[in-house]
Amino acid sequence: MNVYTVIILSALILDFVLNIAADLLNLKTLSGELPEEFKSVYDSEDYRRSQDYTRVNTRFRLILSSFNLCVILLFWFAGGFHYLDSIVRGWHMNPILTGLAYIGILILLRALLSLPFSIYSTFVIEERFGFNKTTPATFISDLLKGLALSLVLGGPLLAGLLAFFQYAGVFAWLYCWLVTTLYMLFIQFIAPTWILPIFNKFNPLERGKLRDSIMAYARSVHFSVADVFVIDGSRRSSKSNAYFTGFGKNKRIALYDTLVERHTIPELIAILAHEIGHYKKKHIIQGIIISILHMGVMFFLLSIFISHEGLFKAFFMDQISIYAGFIFFGMLYTPIEFVFSIFMNMLSRYNEFQADRFASKTVEKPETMVNALKNLSVHNLTNLRPHAFYVFLNYSHPPVLKRIEAIRYLEK
Ligand SMILES: [Zn+2]
């Protein structure tokens, strides 16, 4: 075993063990009583259902992550990376096409292996709890659209990155960084108008009381209501949500039709206010800047490790190539990625508090924000008592009781 084997293997196992530990702790804290705050909106039967939902999903995740770890270790130590390499090399294409084939096949294999799990999650678990609205036809068309999109958008970028590392010398990482940054900004910019509508219908808010109230609120915080849309989330799930996307002239707030259906107008205003809060506090731009910096670090490290013989030895490869280097570096990067994702989740939770604060301060009654959060949690069967360690690793949003507590604190 060389040093790379040791690093990657321990990172994979540590990642696995920490997540399992978090899951088990989460199951343990689940059995608590219905929190006082929720007594008015939950009956004990529904609350039990929400605990069941967390339990079922946790078990599912435990099986999925064990399966994934087994598959990757089997493929690795059975010499799968080398075997696939000898196949694609046998096709005698230029290095870029060979690389596209190698990485493309690996991505496809992974997608195929995760397919049964995604089918089970949608058509068995979500179905059982009454969330699923996805028909098999929608499921298949989503798959095909996703595949086509990653070919069209991901293929050319990957070809470009491979070409830079193949031909551009020591500054390849810099060119890659620059190109990927521009590409990412371009995608972010076109996503609201060109990509997301492939999957969902975006309708401008209809005339009526809701629109009038939203306009009045939007005016009070100087936000253009032309950027608020209702999307047909009900095509796939009865869960409800809202999100902010894009920047500049292409920004959009999307309210799920399921959300509009289930909430009172003041609650919808509060939810919208929260989303506008993300925009006003510049969270979108902040996210973009951080990922650009992160990519720079990643490409720089990639350039250092990409042709280290030891890294290739760790995967039983006898020939060094740029494309396999991409994959192996990706695995070597696991520990940094892990730490980075924890940091990003922390930042995101902080931002959620900020957006809540913005909403509480700008809507008529902060209590409507509390009501919106409660209804949202009840309807989506959110886990009301997640374990702190689970939150630390996985939550991009603070637990709902913490959010309510923070809003109440402001009211005082
Ligand atoms: Zn938010």
PDB file of N, CA, C and O and ligand atoms in Angstrom, residues 242 274-275 278 283 348 351-353 355-356 396-397 403, ligand 1:
ATOM      1  N   ALA A 242     -39.635  26.956  -1.849  1.00  0.00           N
ATOM      2  CA  ALA A 242     -39.447  28.200  -2.590  1.00  0.00           C
ATOM      3  C   ALA A 242     -37.950  28.378  -2.734  1.00  0.00           C
ATOM      4  O   ALA A 242     -37.189  27.934  -1.878  1.00  0.00           O
ATOM      5  N   HIS A 274     -38.330  36.088   2.958  1.00  0.00           N
ATOM      6  CA  HIS A 274     -37.118  35.334   3.281  1.00  0.00           C
ATOM      7  C   HIS A 274     -36.247  35.179   2.028  1.00  0.00           C
ATOM      8  O   HIS A 274     -35.034  35.414   2.069  1.00  0.00           O
ATOM      9  N   GLU A 275     -36.871  34.828   0.908  1.00  0.00           N
ATOM     10  CA  GLU A 275     -36.108  34.659  -0.335  1.00  0.00           C
ATOM     11  C   GLU A 275     -35.498  35.984  -0.800  1.00  0.00           C
ATOM     12  O   GLU A 275     -34.357  36.032  -1.242  1.00  0.00           O
ATOM     13  N   HIS A 278     -32.392  36.703   1.045  1.00  0.00           N
ATOM     14  CA  HIS A 278     -31.175  36.092   0.482  1.00  0.00           C
ATOM     15  C   HIS A 278     -30.560  36.996  -0.588  1.00  0.00           C
ATOM     16  O   HIS A 278     -29.347  37.141  -0.687  1.00  0.00           O
ATOM     17  N   HIS A 283     -26.416  36.798  -0.701  1.00  0.00           N
ATOM     18  CA  HIS A 283     -25.978  35.429  -0.459  1.00  0.00           C
ATOM     19  C   HIS A 283     -25.648  34.685  -1.748  1.00  0.00           C
ATOM     20  O   HIS A 283     -24.806  33.798  -1.764  1.00  0.00           O
ATOM     21  N   SER A 348     -24.199  28.490   5.178  1.00  0.00           N
ATOM     22  CA  SER A 348     -25.568  28.498   4.694  1.00  0.00           C
ATOM     23  C   SER A 348     -26.555  28.629   5.863  1.00  0.00           C
ATOM     24  O   SER A 348     -27.531  29.389   5.770  1.00  0.00           O
ATOM     25  N   ASN A 351     -26.584  32.134   6.913  1.00  0.00           N
ATOM     26  CA  ASN A 351     -27.338  32.948   5.955  1.00  0.00           C
ATOM     27  C   ASN A 351     -28.845  32.775   6.103  1.00  0.00           C
ATOM     28  O   ASN A 351     -29.607  33.720   5.894  1.00  0.00           O
ATOM     29  N   GLU A 352     -29.262  31.570   6.451  1.00  0.00           N
ATOM     30  CA  GLU A 352     -30.699  31.334   6.638  1.00  0.00           C
ATOM     31  C   GLU A 352     -31.230  32.183   7.795  1.00  0.00           C
ATOM     32  O   GLU A 352     -32.305  32.766   7.700  1.00  0.00           O
ATOM     33  N   PHE A 353     -30.452  32.244   8.881  1.00  0.00           N
ATOM     34  CA  PHE A 353     -30.852  33.108  10.002  1.00  0.00           C
ATOM     35  C   PHE A 353     -30.966  34.550   9.531  1.00  0.00           C
ATOM     36  O   PHE A 353     -31.893  35.263   9.892  1.00  0.00           O
ATOM     37  N   ALA A 355     -31.589  35.692   6.501  1.00  0.00           N
ATOM     38  CA  ALA A 355     -32.759  35.873   5.640  1.00  0.00           C
ATOM     39  C   ALA A 355     -34.033  35.886   6.477  1.00  0.00           C
ATOM     40  O   ALA A 355     -34.948  36.678   6.228  1.00  0.00           O
ATOM     41  N   ASP A 356     -34.076  35.029   7.504  1.00  0.00           N
ATOM     42  CA  ASP A 356     -35.229  35.034   8.421  1.00  0.00           C
ATOM     43  C   ASP A 356     -35.353  36.384   9.111  1.00  0.00           C
ATOM     44  O   ASP A 356     -36.444  36.925   9.277  1.00  0.00           O
ATOM     45  N   SER A 396     -28.173  22.300   5.624  1.00  0.00           N
ATOM     46  CA  SER A 396     -27.906  23.602   5.020  1.00  0.00           C
ATOM     47  C   SER A 396     -28.822  24.656   5.657  1.00  0.00           C
ATOM     48  O   SER A 396     -28.591  25.854   5.515  1.00  0.00           O
ATOM     49  N   HIS A 397     -29.872  24.192   6.332  1.00  0.00           N
ATOM     50  CA  HIS A 397     -30.782  25.103   7.041  1.00  0.00           C
ATOM     51  C   HIS A 397     -30.747  24.772   8.534  1.00  0.00           C
ATOM     52  O   HIS A 397     -30.629  23.599   8.878  1.00  0.00           O
ATOM     53  N   ARG A 403     -34.794  28.131  14.283  1.00  0.00           N
ATOM     54  CA  ARG A 403     -35.191  29.298  13.488  1.00  0.00           C
ATOM     55  C   ARG A 403     -36.317  30.044  14.174  1.00  0.00           C
ATOM     56  O   ARG A 403     -36.308  31.282  14.258  1.00  0.00           O
TER      57      ARG A 403
HETATM   58 ZN    ZN B   1     -33.375  30.373   2.762  1.00  0.00          ZN
END
